[in-house]
Short mmCIF file of C-alpha atoms and ligand atoms in Angstrom, two decimals:
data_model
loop_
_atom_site.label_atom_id
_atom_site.label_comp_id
_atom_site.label_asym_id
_atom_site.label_seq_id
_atom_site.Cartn_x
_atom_site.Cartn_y
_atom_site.Cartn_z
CA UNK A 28 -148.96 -128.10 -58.44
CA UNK A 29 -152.32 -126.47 -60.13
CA UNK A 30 -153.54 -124.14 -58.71
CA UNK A 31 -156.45 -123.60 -60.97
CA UNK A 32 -158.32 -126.34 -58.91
CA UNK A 33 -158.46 -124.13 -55.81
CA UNK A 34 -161.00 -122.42 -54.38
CA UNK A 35 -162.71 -119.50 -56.81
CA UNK A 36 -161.95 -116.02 -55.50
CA UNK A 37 -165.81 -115.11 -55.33
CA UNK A 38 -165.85 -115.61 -51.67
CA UNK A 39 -162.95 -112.64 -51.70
CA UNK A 40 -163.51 -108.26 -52.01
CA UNK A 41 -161.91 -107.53 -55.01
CA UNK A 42 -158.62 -105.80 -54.60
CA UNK A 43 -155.53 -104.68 -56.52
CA UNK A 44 -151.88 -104.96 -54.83
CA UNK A 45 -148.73 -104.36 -56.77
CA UNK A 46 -145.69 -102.94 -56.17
CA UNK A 47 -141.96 -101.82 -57.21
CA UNK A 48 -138.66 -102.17 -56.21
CA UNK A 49 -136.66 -98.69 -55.37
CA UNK A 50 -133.52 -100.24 -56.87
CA UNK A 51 -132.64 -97.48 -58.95
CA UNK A 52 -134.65 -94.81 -60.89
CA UNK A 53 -137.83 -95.81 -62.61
CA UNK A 54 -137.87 -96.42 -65.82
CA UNK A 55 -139.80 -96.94 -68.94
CA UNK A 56 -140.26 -100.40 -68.44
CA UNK A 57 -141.17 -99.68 -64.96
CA UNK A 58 -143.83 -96.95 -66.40
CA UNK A 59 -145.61 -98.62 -69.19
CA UNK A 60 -145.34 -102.41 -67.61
CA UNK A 61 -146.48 -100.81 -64.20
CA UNK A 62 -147.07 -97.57 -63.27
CA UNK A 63 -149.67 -96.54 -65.89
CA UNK A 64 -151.70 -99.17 -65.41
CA UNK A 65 -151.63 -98.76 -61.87
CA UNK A 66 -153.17 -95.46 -62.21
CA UNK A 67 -156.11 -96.53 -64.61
CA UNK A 68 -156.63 -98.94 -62.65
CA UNK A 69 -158.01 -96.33 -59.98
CA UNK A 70 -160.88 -95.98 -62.39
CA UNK A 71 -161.88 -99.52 -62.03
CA UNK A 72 -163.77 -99.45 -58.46
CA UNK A 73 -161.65 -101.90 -57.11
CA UNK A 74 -159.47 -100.81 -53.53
CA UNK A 75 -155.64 -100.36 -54.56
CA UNK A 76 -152.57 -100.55 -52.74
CA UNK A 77 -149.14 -99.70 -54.53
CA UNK A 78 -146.07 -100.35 -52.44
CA UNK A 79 -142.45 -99.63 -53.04
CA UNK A 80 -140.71 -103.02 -51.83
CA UNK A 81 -137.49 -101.28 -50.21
CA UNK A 82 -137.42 -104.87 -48.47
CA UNK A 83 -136.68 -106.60 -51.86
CA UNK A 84 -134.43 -103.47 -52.84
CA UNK A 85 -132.11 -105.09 -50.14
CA UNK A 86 -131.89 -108.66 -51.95
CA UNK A 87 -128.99 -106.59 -53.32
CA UNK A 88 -126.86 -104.43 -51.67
CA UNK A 89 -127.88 -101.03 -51.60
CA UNK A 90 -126.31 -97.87 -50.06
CA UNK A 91 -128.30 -96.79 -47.50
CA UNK A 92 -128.51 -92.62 -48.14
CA UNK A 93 -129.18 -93.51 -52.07
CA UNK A 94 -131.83 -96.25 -51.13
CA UNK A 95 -133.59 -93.49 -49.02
CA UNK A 96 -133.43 -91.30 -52.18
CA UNK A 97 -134.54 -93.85 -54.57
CA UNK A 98 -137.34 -94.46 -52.05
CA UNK A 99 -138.88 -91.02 -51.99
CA UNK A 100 -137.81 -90.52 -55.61
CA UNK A 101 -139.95 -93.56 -56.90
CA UNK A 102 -142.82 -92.24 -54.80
CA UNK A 103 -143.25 -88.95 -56.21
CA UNK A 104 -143.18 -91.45 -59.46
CA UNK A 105 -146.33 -92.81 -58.40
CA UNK A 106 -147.78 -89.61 -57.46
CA UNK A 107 -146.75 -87.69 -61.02
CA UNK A 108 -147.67 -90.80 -62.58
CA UNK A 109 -151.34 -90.33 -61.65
CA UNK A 110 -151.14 -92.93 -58.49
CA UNK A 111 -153.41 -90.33 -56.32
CA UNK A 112 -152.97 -90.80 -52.70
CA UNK A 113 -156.27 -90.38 -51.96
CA UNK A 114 -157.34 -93.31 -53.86
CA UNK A 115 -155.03 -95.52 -53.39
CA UNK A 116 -152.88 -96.72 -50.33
CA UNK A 117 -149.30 -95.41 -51.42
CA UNK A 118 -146.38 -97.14 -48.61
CA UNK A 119 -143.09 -97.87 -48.36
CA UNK A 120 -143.34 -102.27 -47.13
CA UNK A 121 -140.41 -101.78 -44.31
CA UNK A 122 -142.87 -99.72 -42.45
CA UNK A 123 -146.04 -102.13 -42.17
CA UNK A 124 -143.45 -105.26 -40.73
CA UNK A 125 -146.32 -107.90 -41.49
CA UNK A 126 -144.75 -108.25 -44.74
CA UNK A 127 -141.73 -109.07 -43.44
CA UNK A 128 -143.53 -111.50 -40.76
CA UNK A 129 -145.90 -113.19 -43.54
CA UNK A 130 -142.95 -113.50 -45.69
CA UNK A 131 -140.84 -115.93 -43.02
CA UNK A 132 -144.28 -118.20 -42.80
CA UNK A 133 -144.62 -118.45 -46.65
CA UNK A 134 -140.65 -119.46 -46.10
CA UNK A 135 -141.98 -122.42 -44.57
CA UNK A 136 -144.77 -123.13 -47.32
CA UNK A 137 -142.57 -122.49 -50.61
CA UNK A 138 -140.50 -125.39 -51.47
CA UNK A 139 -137.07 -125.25 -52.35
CA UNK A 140 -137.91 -127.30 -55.74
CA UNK A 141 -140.43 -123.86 -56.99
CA UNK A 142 -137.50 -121.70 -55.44
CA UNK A 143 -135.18 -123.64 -58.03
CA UNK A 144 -137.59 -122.82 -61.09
CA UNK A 145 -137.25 -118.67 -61.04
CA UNK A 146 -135.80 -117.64 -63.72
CA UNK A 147 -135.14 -114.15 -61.95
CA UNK A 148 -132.97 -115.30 -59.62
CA UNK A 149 -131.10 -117.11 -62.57
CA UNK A 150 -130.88 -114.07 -64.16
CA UNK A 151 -129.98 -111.98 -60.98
CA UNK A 152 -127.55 -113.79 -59.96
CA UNK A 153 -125.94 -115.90 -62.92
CA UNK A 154 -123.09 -117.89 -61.85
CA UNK A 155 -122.94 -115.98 -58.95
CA UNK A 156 -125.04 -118.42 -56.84
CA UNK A 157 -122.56 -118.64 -53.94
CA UNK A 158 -122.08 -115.27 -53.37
CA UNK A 159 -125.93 -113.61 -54.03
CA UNK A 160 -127.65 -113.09 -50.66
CA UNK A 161 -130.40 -115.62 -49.11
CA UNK A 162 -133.20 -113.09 -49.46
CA UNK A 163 -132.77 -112.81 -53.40
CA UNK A 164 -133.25 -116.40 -53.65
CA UNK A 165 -135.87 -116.25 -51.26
CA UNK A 166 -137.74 -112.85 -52.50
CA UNK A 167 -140.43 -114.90 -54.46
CA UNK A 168 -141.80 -115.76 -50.82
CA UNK A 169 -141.80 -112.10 -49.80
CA UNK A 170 -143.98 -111.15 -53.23
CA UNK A 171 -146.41 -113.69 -52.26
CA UNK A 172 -146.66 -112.91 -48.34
CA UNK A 173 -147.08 -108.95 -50.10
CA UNK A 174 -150.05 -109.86 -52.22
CA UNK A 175 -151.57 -112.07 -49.92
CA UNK A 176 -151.34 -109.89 -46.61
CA UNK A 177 -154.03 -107.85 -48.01
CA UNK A 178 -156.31 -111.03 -49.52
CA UNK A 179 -155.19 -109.27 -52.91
CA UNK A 180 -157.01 -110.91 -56.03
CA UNK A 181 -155.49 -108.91 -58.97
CA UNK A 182 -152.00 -108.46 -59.37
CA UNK A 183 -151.00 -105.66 -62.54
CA UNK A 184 -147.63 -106.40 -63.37
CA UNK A 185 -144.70 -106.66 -66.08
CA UNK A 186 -144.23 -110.08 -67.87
CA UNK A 187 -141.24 -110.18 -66.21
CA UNK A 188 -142.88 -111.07 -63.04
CA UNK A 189 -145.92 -113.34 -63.94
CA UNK A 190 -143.91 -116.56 -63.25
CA UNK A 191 -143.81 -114.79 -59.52
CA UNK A 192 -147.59 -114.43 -59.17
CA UNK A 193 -147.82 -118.27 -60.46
CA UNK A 194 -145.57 -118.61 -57.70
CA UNK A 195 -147.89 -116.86 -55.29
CA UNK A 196 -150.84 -119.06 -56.12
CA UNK A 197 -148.93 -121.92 -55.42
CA UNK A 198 -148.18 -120.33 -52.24
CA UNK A 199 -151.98 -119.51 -51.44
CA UNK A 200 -152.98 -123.35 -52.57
CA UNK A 201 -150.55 -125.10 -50.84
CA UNK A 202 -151.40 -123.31 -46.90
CA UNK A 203 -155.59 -123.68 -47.74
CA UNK A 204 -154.39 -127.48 -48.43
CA UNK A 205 -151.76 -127.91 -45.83
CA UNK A 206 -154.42 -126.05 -43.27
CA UNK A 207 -157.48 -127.51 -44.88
CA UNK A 208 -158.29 -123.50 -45.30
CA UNK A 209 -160.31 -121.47 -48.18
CA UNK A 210 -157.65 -118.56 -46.07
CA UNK A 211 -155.71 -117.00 -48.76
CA UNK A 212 -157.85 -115.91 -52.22
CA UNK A 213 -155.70 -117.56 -55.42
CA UNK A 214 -154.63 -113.94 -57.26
CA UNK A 215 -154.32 -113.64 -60.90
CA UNK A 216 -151.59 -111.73 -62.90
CA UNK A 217 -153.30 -108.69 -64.82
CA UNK A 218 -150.89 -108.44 -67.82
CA UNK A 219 -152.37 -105.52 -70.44
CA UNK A 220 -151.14 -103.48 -73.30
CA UNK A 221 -148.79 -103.04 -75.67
CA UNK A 222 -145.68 -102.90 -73.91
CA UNK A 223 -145.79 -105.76 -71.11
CA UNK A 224 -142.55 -106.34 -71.54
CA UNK A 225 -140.20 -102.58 -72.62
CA UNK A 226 -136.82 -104.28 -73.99
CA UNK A 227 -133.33 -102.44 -73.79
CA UNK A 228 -132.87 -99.58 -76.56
CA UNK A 229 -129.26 -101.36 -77.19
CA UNK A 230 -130.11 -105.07 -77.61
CA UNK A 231 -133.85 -105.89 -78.10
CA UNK A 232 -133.40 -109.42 -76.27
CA UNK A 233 -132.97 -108.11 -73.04
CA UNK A 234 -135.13 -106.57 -70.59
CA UNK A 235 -134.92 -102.26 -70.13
CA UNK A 236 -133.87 -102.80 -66.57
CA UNK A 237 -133.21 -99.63 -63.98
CA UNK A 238 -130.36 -101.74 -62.69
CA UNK A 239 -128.68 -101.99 -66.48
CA UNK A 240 -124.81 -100.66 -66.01
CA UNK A 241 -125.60 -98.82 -69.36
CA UNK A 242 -127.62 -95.79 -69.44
CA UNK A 243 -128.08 -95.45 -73.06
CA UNK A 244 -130.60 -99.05 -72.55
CA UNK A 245 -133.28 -97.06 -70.65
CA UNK A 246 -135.28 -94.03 -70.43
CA UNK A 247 -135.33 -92.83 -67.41
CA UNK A 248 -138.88 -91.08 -65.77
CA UNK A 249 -136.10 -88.61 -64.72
CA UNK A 250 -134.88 -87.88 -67.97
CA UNK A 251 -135.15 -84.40 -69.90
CA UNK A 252 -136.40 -83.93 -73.37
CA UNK A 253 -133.01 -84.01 -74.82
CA UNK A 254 -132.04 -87.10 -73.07
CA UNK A 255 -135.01 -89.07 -74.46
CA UNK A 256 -134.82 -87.61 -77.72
CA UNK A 257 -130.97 -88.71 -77.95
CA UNK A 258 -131.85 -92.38 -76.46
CA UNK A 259 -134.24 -92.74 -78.97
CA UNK A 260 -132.49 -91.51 -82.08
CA UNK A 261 -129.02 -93.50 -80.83
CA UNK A 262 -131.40 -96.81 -80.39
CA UNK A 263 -130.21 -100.03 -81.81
CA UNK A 264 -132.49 -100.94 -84.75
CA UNK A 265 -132.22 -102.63 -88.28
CA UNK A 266 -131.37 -101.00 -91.83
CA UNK A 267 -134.81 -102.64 -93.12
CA UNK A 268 -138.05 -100.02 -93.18
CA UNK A 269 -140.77 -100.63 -91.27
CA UNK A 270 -143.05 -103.39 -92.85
CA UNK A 271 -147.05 -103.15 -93.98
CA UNK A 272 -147.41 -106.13 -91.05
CA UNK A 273 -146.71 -107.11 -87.85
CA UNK A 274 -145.59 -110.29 -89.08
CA UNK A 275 -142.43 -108.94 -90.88
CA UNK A 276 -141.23 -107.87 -87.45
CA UNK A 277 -141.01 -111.17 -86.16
CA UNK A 278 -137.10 -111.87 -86.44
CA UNK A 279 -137.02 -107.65 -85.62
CA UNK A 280 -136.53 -107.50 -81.64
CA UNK A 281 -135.24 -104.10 -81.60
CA UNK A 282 -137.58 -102.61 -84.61
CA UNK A 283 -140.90 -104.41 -82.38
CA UNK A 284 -139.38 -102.67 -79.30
CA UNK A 285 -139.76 -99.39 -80.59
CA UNK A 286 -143.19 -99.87 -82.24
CA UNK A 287 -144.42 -101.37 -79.01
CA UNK A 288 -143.70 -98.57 -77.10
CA UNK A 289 -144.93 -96.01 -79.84
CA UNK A 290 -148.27 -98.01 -79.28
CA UNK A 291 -148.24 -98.03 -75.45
CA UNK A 292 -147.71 -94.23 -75.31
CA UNK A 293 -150.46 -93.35 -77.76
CA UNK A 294 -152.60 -95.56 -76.91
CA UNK A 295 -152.71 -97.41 -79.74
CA UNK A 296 -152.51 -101.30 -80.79
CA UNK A 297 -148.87 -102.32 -82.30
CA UNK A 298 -150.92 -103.15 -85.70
CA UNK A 299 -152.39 -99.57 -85.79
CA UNK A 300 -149.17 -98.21 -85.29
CA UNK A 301 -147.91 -100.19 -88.47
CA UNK A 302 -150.77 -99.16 -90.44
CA UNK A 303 -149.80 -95.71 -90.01
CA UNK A 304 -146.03 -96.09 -90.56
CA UNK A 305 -145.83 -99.03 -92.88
CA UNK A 306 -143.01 -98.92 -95.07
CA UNK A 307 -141.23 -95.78 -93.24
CA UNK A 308 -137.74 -95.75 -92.60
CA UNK A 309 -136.23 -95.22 -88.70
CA UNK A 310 -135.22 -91.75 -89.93
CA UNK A 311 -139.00 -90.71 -90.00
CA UNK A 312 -139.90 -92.90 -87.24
CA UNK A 313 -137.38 -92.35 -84.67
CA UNK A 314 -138.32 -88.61 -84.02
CA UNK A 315 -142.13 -89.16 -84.60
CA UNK A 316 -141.41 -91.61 -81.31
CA UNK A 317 -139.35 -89.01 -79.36
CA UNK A 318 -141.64 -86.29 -79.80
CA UNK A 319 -144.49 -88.69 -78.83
CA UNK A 320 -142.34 -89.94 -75.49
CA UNK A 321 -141.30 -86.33 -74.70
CA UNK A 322 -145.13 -84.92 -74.74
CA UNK A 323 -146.11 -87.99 -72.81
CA UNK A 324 -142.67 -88.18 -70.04
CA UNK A 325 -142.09 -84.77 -69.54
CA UNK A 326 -145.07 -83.84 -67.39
CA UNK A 327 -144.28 -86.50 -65.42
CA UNK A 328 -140.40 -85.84 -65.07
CA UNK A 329 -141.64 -82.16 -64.32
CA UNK A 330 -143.53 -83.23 -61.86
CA UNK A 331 -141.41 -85.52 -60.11
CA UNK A 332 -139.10 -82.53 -59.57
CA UNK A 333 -141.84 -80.38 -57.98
CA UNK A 334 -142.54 -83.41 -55.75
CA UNK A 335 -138.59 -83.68 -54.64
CA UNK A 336 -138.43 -80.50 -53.59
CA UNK A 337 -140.77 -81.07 -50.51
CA UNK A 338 -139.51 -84.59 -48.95
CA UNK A 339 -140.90 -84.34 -45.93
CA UNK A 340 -145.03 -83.92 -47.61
CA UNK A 341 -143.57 -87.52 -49.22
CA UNK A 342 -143.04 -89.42 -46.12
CA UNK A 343 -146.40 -87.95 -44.93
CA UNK A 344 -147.99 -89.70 -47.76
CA UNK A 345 -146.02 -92.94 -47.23
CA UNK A 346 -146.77 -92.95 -43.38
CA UNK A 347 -150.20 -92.08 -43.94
CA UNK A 348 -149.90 -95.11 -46.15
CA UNK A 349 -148.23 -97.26 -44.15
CA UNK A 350 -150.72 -96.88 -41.28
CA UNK A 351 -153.95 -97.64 -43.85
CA UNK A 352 -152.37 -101.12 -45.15
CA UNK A 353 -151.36 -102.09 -41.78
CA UNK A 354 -154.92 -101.68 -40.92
CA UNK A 355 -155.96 -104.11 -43.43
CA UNK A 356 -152.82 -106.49 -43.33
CA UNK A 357 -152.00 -107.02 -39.22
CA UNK A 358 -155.73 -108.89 -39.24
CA UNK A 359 -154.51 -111.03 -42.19
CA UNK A 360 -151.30 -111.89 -40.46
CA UNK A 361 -153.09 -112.74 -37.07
CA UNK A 362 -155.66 -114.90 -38.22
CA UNK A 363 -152.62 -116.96 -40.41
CA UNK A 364 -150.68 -117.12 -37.03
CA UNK A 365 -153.92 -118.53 -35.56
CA UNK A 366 -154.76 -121.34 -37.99
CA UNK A 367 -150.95 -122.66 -38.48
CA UNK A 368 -151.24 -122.86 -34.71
CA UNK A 369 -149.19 -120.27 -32.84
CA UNK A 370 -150.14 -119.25 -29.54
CA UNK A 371 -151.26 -115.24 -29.69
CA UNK A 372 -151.85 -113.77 -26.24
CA UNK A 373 -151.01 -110.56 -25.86
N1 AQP B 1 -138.83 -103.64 -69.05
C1 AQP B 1 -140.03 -103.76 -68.48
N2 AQP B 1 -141.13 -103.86 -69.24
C2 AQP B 1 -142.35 -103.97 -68.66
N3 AQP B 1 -142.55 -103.98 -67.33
C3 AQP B 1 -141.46 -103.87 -66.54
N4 AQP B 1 -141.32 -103.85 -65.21
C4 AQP B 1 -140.00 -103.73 -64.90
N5 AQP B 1 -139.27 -103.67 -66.03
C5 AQP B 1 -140.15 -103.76 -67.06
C6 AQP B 1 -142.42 -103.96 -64.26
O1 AQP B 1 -142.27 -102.96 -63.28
C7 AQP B 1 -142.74 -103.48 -62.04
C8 AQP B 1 -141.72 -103.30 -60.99
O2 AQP B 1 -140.55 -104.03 -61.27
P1 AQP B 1 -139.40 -103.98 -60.18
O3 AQP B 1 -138.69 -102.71 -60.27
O4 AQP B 1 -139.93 -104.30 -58.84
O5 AQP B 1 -138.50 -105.17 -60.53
P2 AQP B 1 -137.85 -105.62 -61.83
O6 AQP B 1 -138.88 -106.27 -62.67
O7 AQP B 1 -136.69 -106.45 -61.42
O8 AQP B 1 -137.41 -104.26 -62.53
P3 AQP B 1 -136.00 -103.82 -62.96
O9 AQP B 1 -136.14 -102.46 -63.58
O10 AQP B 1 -135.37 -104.87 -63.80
O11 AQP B 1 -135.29 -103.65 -61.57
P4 AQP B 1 -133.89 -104.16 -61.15
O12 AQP B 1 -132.99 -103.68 -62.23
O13 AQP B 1 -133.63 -103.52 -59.83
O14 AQP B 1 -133.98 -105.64 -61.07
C9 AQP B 1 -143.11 -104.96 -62.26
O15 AQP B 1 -144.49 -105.05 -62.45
C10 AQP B 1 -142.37 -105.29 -63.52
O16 AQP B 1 -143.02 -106.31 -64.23
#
């Protein structure tokens, strides 16, 4: 099914909704696909709401005390970061239950045949399928009941997750057909930069992934200057220099990686990058990229250990949180009960 066809989000307030999972520590991938764009995206004049999805955390079992860790960890993420509190609505999605309400309608919109396509799940689960829980084959439905419980139109995500938001709009144009309904806006997937997609620093096919057994694949926002320096320098790569084009990196996975993510952190395009290191060997370019990651991650790693040390200020923010988006969302949710026909009388 097209969505393209549907109804044009004029008639919707602009309004940015993303969030992550608090799986594990955040990395990298997590910062340059996600997190920094989430904060220059404050600059935009467009409302923003950033959510860590502890209910998709649980798709996979999680221990309880370290998913309560992980939880306030990746907040004070956000906040170091440059997600501002102020600006944005910063929540945990187990405390504004609409999600989890929204998420068991879209259940009965999503068809099993879309489910089928994810390549996620797939991934998550390999050949698994028996064993992996209901909700991780069914989390595609929760992502769209997130974004659309607050009428979101933009989306800023990974390009690990744009076949989700495709998802989504299916989602969106299926109830406004089903319900003869311009209800739900159809959001698009903001993909930007230079590192949409942060591979593993020991095999440049697969994604850097905070739930990777290996440690040595990721950076971690956590990690100290010697840690990232020693990730970087032990990084899988090719004998070959670095070539006057982007072109000659083409059959390079692991040599792109690295030049992506120079780019990302300095602001720069991949081809500028190239420019300025063409023909330079990963002796010269390796620590020109660790110093570069260190001055840019270690504020934030410095940061996110002032932030620890006061947990309780962090679930003040994520309440205070909590409270805004339910504000917005529990309208949302009442007018969808309302049009697919439940009775609402108290
Ligand atoms: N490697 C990456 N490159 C670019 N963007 C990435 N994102 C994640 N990894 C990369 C983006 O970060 C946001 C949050 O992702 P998530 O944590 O909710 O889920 P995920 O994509 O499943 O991330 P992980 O690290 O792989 O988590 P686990 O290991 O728990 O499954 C998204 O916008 C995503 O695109």
């Amino acid at each position: 099914m097209t969505a393209e066809a549907q109804t044009p989000n004029a008639a919707f307030k602009p309004r940015i909704f993303s969030g992550i999972q608090p799986s594990g520590g955040l990395t990298l991938g997590n910062y340059l696909g996600a997190l920094k764009r989430f904060a220059e995206k404050q600059d935009e004049g467009i409302e923003t709401i950033y959510c860590l999805v502890d209910l998709h955390a649980i798709t996979v079992w999680q221990d309880p005390e370290a998913l309560r860790r992980q939880t306030r960890e990746a907040a004070a993420g956000f906040i170091a970061a440059g997600v501002d509190p102020s600006r944005s609505i910063l929540f945990n999605q187990s405390q504004v239950g609409a999600h989890a309400e929204l998420g068991w309608l879209f259940n009965c919109v999503a068809r099993l045949g879309w489910m089928n396509r994810m390549t996620q799940f797939k991934d998550k689960a390999g050949k698994n399928t028996e064993h992996v829980s209901l909700g991780l084959y069914a989390y595609p439905s929760l992502m769209a009941a997130d974004i659309l419980l607050y009428h979101a139109t933009q989306v800023p995500v990974g390009e690990d997750q744009k076949q989700h938001v495709e998802l989504t709009r299916d989602i969106a144009a299926k109830f406004n057909h089903d319900y003869k309904t311009d209800f739900f806006p159809i959001p698009e997937s903001v993909i930007e930069g230079a590192a949409t997609r942060v591979m593993s620093l020991r095999d440049g096919t697969k994604k850097m992934s905070k739930s990777d057994p290996s440690d040595a694949s990721r950076i971690n926002l956590t990690d100290d200057a010697d840690a990232i320096a020693k990730k970087i320098r032990k990084a899988k790569t090719d004998p070959e220099p670095l070539p006057e084009t982007l072109d000659g990196l083409k059959d390079r996975p692991e040599a792109r990686n690295l030049v992506n993510i120079y780019a990302a952190l300095a602001g720069h395009t991949p081809e500028q990058v190239i420019a300025d290191f063409a023909g330079a060997q990963f002796g010269t370019f390796k620590p020109a990229l660790a110093d570069l990651a260190v001055a840019k991650l270690e504020p934030i790693s410095t940061e996110m250990k002032r932030l620890a040390t006061d947990p309780a200020e962090i679930d003040r923010i994520l309440g205070e949180g909590a409270a805004r988006a339910d504000a917005i969302a529990r309208p949302i949710l009442e007018r969808t009960y309302e049009i697919m026909g439940m009775v609402r009388s108290r």
